XYZ file of C-alpha atoms in Angstrom:
628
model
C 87.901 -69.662 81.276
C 85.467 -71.866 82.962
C 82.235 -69.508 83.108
C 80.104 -72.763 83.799
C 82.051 -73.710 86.323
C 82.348 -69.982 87.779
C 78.279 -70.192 87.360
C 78.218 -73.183 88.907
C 80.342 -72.031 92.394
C 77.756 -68.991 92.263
C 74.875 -71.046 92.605
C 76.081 -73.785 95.070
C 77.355 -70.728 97.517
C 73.787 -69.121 97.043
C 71.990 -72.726 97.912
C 74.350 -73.456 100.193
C 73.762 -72.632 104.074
C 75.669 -70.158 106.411
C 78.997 -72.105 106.025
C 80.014 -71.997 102.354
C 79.419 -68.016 103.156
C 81.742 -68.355 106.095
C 84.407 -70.069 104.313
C 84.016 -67.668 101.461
C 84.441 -64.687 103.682
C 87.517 -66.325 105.498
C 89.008 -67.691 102.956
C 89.070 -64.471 101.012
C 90.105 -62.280 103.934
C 93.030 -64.792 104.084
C 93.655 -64.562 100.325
C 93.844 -60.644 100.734
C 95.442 -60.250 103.624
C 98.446 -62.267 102.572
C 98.674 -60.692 99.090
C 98.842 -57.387 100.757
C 101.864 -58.037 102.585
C 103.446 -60.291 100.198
C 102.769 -57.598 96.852
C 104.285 -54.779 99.417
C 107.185 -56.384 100.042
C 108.220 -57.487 96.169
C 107.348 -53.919 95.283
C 109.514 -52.811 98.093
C 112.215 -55.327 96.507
C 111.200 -53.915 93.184
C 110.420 -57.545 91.716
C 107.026 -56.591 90.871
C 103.351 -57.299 91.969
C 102.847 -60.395 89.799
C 105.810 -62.228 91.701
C 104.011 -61.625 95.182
C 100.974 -62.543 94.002
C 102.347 -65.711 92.723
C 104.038 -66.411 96.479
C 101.117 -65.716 98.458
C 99.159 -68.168 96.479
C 100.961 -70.958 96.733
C 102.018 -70.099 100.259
C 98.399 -69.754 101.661
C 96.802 -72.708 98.481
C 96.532 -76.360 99.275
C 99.295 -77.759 98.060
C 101.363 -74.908 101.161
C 99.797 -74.332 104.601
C 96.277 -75.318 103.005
C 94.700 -71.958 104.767
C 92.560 -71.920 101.213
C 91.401 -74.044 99.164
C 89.938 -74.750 95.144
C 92.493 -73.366 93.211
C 91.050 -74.786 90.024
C 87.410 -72.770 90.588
C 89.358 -69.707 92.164
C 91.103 -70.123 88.504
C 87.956 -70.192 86.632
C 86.553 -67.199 88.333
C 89.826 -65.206 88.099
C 90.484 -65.604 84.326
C 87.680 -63.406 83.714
C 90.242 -61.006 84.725
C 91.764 -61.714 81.466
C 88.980 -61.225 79.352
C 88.601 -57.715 81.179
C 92.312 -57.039 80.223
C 91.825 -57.676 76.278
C 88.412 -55.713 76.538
C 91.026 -52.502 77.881
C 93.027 -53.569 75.033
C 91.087 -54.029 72.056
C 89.443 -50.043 73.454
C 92.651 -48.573 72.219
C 92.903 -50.392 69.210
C 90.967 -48.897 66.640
C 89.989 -51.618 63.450
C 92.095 -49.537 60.999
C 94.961 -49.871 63.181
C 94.213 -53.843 63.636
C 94.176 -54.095 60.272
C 97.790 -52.774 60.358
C 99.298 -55.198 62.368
C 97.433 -58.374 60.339
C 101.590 -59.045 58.698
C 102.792 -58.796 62.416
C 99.834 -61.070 63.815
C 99.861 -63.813 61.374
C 103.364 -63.581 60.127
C 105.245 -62.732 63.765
C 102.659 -64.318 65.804
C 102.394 -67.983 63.875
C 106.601 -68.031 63.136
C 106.744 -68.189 66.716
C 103.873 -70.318 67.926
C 104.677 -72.589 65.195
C 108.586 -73.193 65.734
C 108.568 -72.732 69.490
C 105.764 -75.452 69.861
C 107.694 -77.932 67.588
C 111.153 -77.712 68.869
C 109.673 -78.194 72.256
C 107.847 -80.943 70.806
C 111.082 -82.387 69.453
C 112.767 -81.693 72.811
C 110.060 -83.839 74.780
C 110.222 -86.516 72.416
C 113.854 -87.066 73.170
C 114.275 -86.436 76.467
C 111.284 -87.871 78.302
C 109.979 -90.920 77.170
C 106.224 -89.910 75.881
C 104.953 -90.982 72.498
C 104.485 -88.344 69.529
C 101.234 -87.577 70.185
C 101.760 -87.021 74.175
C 104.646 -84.915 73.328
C 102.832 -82.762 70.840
C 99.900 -82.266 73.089
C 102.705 -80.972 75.857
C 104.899 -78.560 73.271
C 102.296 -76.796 71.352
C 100.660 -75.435 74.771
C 104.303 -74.613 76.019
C 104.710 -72.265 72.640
C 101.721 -69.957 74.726
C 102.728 -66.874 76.397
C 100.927 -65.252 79.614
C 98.926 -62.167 78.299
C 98.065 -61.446 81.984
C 101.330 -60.930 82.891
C 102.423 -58.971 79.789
C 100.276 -56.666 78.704
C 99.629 -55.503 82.154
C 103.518 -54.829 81.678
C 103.176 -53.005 78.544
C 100.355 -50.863 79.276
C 102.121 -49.433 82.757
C 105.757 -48.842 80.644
C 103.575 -46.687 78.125
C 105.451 -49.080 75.187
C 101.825 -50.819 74.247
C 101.032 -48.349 71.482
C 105.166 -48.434 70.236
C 106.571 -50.808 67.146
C 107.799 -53.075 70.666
C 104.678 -53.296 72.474
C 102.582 -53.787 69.177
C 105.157 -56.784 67.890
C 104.372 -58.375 71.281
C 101.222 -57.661 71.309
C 100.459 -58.811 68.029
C 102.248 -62.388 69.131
C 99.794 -62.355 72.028
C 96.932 -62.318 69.896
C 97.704 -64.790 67.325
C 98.237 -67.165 70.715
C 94.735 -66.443 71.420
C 93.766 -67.349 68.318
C 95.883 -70.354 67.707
C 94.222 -71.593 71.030
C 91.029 -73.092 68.805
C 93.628 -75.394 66.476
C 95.423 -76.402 69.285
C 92.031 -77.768 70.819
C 91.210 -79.740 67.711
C 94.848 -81.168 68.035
C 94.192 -82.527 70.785
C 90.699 -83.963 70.563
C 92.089 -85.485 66.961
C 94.693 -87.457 68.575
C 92.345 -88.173 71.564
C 92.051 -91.851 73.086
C 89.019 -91.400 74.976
C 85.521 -92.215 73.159
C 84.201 -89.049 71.572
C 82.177 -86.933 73.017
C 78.956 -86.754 70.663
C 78.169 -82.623 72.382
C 82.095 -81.784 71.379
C 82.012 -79.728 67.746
C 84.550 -81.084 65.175
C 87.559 -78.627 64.438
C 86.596 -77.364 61.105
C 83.226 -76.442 62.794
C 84.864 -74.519 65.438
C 86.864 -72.320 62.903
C 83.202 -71.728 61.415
C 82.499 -70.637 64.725
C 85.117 -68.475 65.163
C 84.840 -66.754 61.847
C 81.078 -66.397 62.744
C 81.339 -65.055 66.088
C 83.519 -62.676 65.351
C 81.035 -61.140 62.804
C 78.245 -61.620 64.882
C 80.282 -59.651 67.926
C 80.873 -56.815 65.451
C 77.411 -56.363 64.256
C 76.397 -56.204 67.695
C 78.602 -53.774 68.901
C 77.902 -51.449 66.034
C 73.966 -51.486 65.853
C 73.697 -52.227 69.405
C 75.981 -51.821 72.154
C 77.025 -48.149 70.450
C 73.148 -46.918 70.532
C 72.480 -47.951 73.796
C 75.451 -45.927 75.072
C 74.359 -42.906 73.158
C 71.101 -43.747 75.294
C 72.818 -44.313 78.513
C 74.899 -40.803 77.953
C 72.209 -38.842 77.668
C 71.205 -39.724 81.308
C 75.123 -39.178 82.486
C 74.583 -41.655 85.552
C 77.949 -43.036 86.077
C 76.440 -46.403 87.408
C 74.687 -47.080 84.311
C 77.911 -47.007 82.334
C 79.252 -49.188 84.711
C 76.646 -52.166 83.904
C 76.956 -51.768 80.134
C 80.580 -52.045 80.494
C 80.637 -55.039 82.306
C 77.419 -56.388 80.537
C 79.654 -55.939 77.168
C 82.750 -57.839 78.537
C 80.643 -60.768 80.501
C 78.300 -61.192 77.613
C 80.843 -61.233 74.778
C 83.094 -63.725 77.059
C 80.126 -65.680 77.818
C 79.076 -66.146 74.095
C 82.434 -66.983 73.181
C 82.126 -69.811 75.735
C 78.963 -71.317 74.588
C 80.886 -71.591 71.377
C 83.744 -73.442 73.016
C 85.700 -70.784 71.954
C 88.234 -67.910 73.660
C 86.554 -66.184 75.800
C 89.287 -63.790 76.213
C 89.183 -63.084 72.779
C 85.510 -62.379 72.432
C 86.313 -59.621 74.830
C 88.786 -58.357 72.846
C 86.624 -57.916 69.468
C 84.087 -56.177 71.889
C 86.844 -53.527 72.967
C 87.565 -53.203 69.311
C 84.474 -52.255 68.083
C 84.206 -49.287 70.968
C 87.465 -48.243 69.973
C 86.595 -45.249 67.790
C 83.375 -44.563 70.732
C 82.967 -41.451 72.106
C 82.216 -43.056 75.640
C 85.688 -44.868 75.537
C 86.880 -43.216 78.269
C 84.105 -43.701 80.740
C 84.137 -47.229 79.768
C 87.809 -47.946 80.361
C 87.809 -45.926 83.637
C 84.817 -47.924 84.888
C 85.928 -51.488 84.118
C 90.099 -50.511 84.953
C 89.104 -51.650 88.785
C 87.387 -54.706 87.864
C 90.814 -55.980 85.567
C 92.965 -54.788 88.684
C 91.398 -56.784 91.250
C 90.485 -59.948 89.156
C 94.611 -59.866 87.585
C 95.077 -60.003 90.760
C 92.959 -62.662 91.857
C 93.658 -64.737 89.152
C 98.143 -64.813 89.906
C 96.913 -65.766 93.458
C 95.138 -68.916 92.070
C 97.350 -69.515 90.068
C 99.535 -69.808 92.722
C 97.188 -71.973 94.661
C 97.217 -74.953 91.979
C 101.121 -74.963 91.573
C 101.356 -78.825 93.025
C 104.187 -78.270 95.539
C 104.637 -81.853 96.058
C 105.256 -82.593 92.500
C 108.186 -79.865 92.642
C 109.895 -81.223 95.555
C 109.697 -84.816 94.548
C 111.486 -84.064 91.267
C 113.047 -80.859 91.739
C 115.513 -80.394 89.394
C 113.653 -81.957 86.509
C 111.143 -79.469 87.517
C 113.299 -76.904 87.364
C 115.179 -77.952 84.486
C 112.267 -78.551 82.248
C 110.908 -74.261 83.275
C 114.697 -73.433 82.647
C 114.745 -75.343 79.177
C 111.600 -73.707 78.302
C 112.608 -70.157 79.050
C 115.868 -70.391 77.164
C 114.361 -71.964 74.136
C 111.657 -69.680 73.839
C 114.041 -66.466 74.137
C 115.952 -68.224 71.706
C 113.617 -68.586 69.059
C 111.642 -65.170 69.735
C 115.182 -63.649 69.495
C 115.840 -65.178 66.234
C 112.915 -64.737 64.283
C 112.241 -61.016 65.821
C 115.902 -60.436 64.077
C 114.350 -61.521 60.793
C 111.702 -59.272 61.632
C 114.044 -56.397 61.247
C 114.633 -55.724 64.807
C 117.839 -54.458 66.628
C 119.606 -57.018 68.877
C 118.414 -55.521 71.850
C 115.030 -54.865 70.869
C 114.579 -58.490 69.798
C 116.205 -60.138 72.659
C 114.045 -57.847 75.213
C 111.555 -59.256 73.466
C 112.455 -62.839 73.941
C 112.338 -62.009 77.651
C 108.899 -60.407 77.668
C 107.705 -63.409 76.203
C 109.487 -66.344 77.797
C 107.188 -67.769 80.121
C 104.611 -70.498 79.793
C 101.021 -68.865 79.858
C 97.583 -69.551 81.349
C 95.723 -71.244 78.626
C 98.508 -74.040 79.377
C 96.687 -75.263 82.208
C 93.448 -75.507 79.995
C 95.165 -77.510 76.867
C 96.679 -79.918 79.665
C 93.954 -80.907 81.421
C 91.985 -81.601 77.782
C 95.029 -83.514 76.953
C 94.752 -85.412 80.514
C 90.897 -86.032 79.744
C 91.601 -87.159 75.989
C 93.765 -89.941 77.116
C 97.262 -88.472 75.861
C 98.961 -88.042 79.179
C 98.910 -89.506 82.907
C 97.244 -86.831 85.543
C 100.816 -86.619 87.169
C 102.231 -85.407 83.613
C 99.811 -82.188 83.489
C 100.134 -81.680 87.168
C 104.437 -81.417 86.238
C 104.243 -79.214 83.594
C 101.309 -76.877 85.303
C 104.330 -76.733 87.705
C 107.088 -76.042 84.863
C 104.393 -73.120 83.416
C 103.671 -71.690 87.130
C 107.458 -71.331 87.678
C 108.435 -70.035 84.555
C 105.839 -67.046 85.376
C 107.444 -66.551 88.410
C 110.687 -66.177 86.819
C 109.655 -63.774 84.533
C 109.956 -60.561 87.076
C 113.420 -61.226 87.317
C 114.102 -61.482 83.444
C 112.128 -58.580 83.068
C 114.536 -56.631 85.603
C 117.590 -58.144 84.104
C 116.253 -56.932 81.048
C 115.706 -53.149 82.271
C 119.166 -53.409 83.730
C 120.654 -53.843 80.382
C 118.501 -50.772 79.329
C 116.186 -52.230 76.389
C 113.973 -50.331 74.442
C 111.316 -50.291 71.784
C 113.004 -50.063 67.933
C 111.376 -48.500 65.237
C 112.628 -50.488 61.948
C 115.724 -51.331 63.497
C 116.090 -47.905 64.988
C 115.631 -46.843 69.093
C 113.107 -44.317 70.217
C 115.619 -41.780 71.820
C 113.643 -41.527 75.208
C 113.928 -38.104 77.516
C 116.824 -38.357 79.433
C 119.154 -38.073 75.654
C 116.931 -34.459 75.660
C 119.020 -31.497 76.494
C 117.751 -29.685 79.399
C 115.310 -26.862 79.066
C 112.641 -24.489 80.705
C 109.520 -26.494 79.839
C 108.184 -29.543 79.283
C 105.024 -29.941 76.836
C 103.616 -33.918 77.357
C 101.524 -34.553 74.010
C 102.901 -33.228 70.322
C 99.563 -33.482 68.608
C 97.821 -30.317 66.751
C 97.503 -29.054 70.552
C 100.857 -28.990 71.661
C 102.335 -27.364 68.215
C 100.323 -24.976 68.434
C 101.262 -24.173 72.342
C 105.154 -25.172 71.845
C 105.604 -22.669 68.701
C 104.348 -19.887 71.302
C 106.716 -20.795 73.637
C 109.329 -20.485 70.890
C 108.115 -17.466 70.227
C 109.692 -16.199 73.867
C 112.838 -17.857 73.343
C 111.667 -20.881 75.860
C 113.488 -23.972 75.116
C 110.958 -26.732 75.405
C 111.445 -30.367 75.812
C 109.045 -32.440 73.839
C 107.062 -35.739 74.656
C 104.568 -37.900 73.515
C 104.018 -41.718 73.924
C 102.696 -42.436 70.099
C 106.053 -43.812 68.053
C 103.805 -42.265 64.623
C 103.523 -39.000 65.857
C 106.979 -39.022 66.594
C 107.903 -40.671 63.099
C 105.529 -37.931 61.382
C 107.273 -34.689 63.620
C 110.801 -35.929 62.628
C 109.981 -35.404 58.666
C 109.402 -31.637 59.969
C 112.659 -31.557 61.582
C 111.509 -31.271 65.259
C 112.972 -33.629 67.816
C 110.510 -35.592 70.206
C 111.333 -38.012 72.362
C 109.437 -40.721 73.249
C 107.872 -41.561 76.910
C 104.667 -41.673 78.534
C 104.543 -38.277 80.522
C 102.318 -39.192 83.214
C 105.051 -41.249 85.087
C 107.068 -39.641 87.365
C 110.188 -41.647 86.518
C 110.845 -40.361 82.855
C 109.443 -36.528 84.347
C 112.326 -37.007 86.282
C 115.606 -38.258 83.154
C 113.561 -35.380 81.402
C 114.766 -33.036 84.385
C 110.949 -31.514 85.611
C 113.319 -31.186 89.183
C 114.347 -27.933 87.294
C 111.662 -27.023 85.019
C 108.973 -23.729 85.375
C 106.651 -24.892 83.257
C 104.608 -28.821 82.677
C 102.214 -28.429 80.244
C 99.797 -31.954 79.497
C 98.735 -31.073 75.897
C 97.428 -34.943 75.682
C 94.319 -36.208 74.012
C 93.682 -38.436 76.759
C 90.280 -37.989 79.115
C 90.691 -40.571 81.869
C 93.420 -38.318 83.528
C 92.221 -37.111 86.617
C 92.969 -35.908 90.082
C 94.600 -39.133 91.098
C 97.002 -39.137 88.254
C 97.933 -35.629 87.413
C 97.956 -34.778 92.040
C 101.305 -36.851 91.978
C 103.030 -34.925 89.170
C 102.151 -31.547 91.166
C 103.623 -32.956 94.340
C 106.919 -34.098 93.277
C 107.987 -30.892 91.147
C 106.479 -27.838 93.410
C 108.851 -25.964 91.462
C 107.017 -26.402 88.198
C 104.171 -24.992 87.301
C 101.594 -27.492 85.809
C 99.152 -26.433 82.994
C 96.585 -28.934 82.027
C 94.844 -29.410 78.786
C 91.018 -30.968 79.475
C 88.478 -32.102 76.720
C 85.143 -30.514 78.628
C 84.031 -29.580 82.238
C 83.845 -32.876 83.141
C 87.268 -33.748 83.268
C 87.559 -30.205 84.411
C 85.698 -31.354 87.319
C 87.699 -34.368 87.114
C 91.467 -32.973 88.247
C 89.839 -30.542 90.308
C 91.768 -30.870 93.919
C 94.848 -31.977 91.741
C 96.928 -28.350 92.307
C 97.258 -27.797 88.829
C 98.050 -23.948 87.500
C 95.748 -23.793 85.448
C 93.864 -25.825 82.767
C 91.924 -25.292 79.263
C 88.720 -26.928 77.629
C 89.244 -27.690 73.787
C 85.816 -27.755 73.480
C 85.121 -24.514 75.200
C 87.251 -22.332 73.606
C 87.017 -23.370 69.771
C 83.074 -23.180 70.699
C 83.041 -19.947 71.285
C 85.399 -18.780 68.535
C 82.905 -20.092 65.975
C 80.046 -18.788 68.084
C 81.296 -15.283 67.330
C 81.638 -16.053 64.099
C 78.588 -17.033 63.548
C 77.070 -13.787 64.857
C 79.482 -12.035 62.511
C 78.135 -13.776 59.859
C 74.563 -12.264 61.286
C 75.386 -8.973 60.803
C 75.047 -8.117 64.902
C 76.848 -4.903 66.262
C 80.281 -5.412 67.242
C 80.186 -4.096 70.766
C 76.585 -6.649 71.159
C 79.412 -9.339 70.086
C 81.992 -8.804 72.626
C 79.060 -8.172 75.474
C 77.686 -11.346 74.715
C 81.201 -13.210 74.977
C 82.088 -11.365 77.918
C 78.838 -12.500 79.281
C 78.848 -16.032 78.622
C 82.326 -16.244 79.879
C 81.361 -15.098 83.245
C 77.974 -17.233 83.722
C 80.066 -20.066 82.542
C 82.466 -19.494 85.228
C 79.673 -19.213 88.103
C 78.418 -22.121 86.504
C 81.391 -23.861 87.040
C 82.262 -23.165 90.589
C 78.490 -24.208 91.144
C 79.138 -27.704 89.727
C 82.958 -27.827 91.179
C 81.357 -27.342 94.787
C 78.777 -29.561 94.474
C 80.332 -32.393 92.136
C 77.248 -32.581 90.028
C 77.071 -31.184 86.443
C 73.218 -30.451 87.052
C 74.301 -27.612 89.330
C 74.244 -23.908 88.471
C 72.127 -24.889 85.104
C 69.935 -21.230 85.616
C 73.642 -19.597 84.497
C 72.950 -19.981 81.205
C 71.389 -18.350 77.762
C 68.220 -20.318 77.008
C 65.549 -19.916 74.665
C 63.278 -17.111 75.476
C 65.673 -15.777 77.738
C 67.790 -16.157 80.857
C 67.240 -13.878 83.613
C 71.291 -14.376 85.116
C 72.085 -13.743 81.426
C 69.891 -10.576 80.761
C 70.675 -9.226 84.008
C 74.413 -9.485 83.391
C 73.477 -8.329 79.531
C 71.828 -4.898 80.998
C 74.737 -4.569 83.027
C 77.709 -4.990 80.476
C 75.286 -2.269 77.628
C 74.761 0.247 81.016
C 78.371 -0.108 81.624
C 79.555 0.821 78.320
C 77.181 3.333 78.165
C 78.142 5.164 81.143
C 81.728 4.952 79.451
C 80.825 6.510 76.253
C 78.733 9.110 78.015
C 82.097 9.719 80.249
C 84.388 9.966 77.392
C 81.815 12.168 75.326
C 81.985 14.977 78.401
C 85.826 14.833 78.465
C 86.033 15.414 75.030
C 83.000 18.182 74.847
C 83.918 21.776 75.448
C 84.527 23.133 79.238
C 81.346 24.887 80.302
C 81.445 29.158 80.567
């Protein structure tokens, strides 16, 4: 990512008189506009959003109709999409479970950078006339994979937390990583003069081992106080600006480094991982990722050199043909020494076939260092940009043929192998056993799932069967058979579900009845409007049961005890409707005890001792003798 250059557009459009604003506003009605349609139809064609992105870039981009212009700067700006997409990441990543996956980063990850870069190497070197150095500086970039194209792919198939998602995930990383030797590559075999401001390699890996430490210090004596300090003023728009002041500010750093911008975001994510504003974060920066992944397959779009394709067509499309099959090849193979199934293994060859962004980057360095002609980087920017576009269609092909995540070797049996039952209970944590053994208890037979392979892995050493899936989508509801369930019940850990996720669910199976487990009022307040039966608070009701414990332990009357729950259950719920009216968590706040007293709560108090009075006073005449 080019934040200079994205800094640089900013200021000239600021300077700039009325026209640059014109052109900006045209231009991106134009841009948005045409993705509209063209991302409407492909999902109508079921191709995927990526694939019309890619179309109505390079329909509308210079080298098409030339409606818009500056790919390259469009590019810049967009990538920051990226870094906002390894931020999301690196949030549900906590460092333990990093840690974890170090043997699948550097031992998965660098087998296939590694041997994919030097067979295509090898292949360049004997097919197309450059020298050794050209043709290393053109295969090593090739080995790269898109991460804005996968992971987007991952996260929305729920697989990003399986054994599959976290192998690919784990390649995508090391790539990131491996982008900083692949630099110092090419500025080694450079034949331009040096450039005196340009760090040396071993410098840069100082850097990058430095960074990283300085990015976790920060988050942890920094960034994680001021959001304690931000929470305790609950404005939404103030968690908004830390989030994106986080992901800029990390990516920015990086960049002054000459380092990966992308992931500098990342180790920022990570270290708010194990946050208790997690949620709030990721739902306020999701939108930001959306639109700039967005942006950012429209530009690249744009720079696709149309000319060069048709002038050379077939070598064009040979070369993105030859480097699709030899990556699946190679990711194929050395995910089978991994230990993964066929399937599994070749699905992931697929995932990971195409050419990704940071080629455009390492070819234009190699351009400027001498290694290869400007028509050489502009013809394989056009092999990458076309082996992205082909990647939709492998990834269909590849859920034609049914793949799915393995475990060791093994599949994750998915829903639709689960015989069919009366319930469904989403989430088999300490929640859901608890609600599923009750609904054993009634001779209900329950259908289990949850979207975490471990918990599934841990459930199966206690002989209960759950199947894997994430049970927000509407797809798998559907193999599980909700069409004839009574009962949904979400028993997830998971607070960024709200109205607009768990409203769609309710629609399409009326016949169910939908039961909702919520962490606090807030996302209380959060589904409210979705048509869900009925939900819970965690927090709320273990609260309360060590509340009257505590006032057990205190030695108060027994009767006092159940008056005082009774009571604070029903301020609560006046509270509540208060604050679901209104939409503000300040309303209703005189329904409530307090120190020195609470008039609602006395008042109600009086009421609940008067009415048990006038009960014992009742049942003391009925039992006296009948007056003479």
């Amino acid at each position: 990512m080019s934040l200079l250059l994205l800094a640089t557009a900013a200021s000239g459009i600021a300077a700039g008189n009325g026209v640059a604003t014109d052109t900006m506003l045209f231009e991106g009605a134009i841009l948005l506009g045409v993705a509209t349609l063209f991302v409407m139809i492909f999902r109508r064609l079921g191709l995927g959003a990526v694939l019309g992105y890619l179309i109505a870039g390079a329909l509308v981009g210079p080298h098409g109709l030339g409606l818009v212009g500056g790919g390259e700067s469009k590019l810049a700006f967009a990538e920051i999409g990226i870094a906002f997409l390894l931020f999301l990441v690196g949030l549900e990543l906590h460092p333990r479970r990093l840690w974890e996956l170090r043997r699948a980063i550097f031992g998965l990850g660098m087998a296939q950078v590694v041997v994919s870069g030097l067979i295509l190497t090898a292949l360049i070197l004997a097919t197309l006339g450059f020298s050794w150095q050209a043709a290393l500086a053109l295969g090593l970039p090739l080995a790269l994979s898109s991460t804005a194209q996968v992971l987007p792919s991952l996260k929305s198939s729920g697989t990003i937390n399986s054994p599959f998602g976290e192998k690919a995930f784990s390649i995508l990383l090391f790539q990131d990583l491996a982008i900083v030797p692949m630099i110092t590559i090419v500025a080694a075999l450079s034949r331009a003069p040096a450039d005196p401001s340009a760090p040396p390699g071993w410098q840069m890996g100082l850097y990058t081992v430095g960074a990283i430490a300085a990015l976790v210090l920060v988050g942890r004596f920094i960034v994680n106080p001021l959001l304690r300090l931000v929470g305790r003023y609950g404005e939404r728009e103030l968690f908004v600006v830390v989030g994106l002041l986080v992901v800029l500010a990390s990516a920015a750093f990086m960049h002054s480094l000459h380092l990966s911008t992308a992931l500098g975001a990342f180790i920022a994510g990570v270290m708010l991982a194990d946050s208790p504003y997690r949620h709030e974060i990721e739902a306020d920066v999701e939108p930001f990722r959306l639109v700039l992944l967005g942006l950012f397959f429209l530009a690249v779009g744009m720079v696709l050199d149309v000319g060069a394709v048709m002038e050379r067509p077939w070598l064009v499309l040979g070369l993105a043909a030859g480097l699709v099959a030899v990556k699946v090849g190679v990711l194929t193979g050395i995910a089978r020494v991994y230990g993964m199934s066929w399937k599994a293994a070749l699905g992931l060859g697929l995932l990971l076939s195409q050419g990704g962004e940071f080629g455009f980057l390492l070819f234009t360095q190699a351009s400027d260092a001498l290694l290869i002609a400007p028509e050489a980087a502009s013809l394989f920017s056009a092999v990458v940009t076309l082996s992205m576009v082909s990647t939709p269609f492998l990834m269909l092909f590849a859920r034609n043929l049914e793949f799915a995540p393995d475990r060791d070797g093994q599949e994750l049996a998915g829903p639709e192998d689960a015989p069919r039952g009366s319930a469904l209970v989403i989430g088999y944590g300490r929640f859901g056993q608890i609600v599923s053994q009750m609904l054993h208890a009634v001779d209900c037979s329950v259908t289990l799932i949850d979207k975490k392979p471990s918990q599934i892995e841990l459930s199966e050493r206690f002989d209960t069967k759950v199947y894997f899936g994430d049970g927000l989508r509407l797809d798998l509801l559907r193999r599980a058979g909700a069409d004839d369930v009574k009962l949904i019940v979400y028993c997830i850990d998971d607070r960024s579900v709200d109205a607009a996720a768990l409203r769609p669910v309710v629609e399409a199976f009326p016949n169910a009845k939908v039961l909702m487990r919520v962490f606090d009022r807030r996302q209380l307040m959060a589904i409210d409007g979705a048509g869900a039966s009925g939900a819970v608070r965690e927090v709320f009701e273990s609260s309360i049961a060590l509340g009257l414990m505590a006032l057990e332990q205190l030695d108060i009357d027994r009767r006092e005890i159940e008056d005082v729950e009774a009571a604070l259950r029903h301020l609560d719920e006046v509270r509540l409707d208060a604050q679901l009216v209104d939409g503000d968590l300040s309303a209703g706040m005189d329904h409530r005890f307090q120190p020195g007293g609470s008039r609602e709560g006395t008042s109600i108090l009086e009421k609940l001792r008067e009415t048990r009075r006038a009960a014992k006073l009742a049942k003391e005449e009925a039992e006296g003798e009948p007056f003479a």
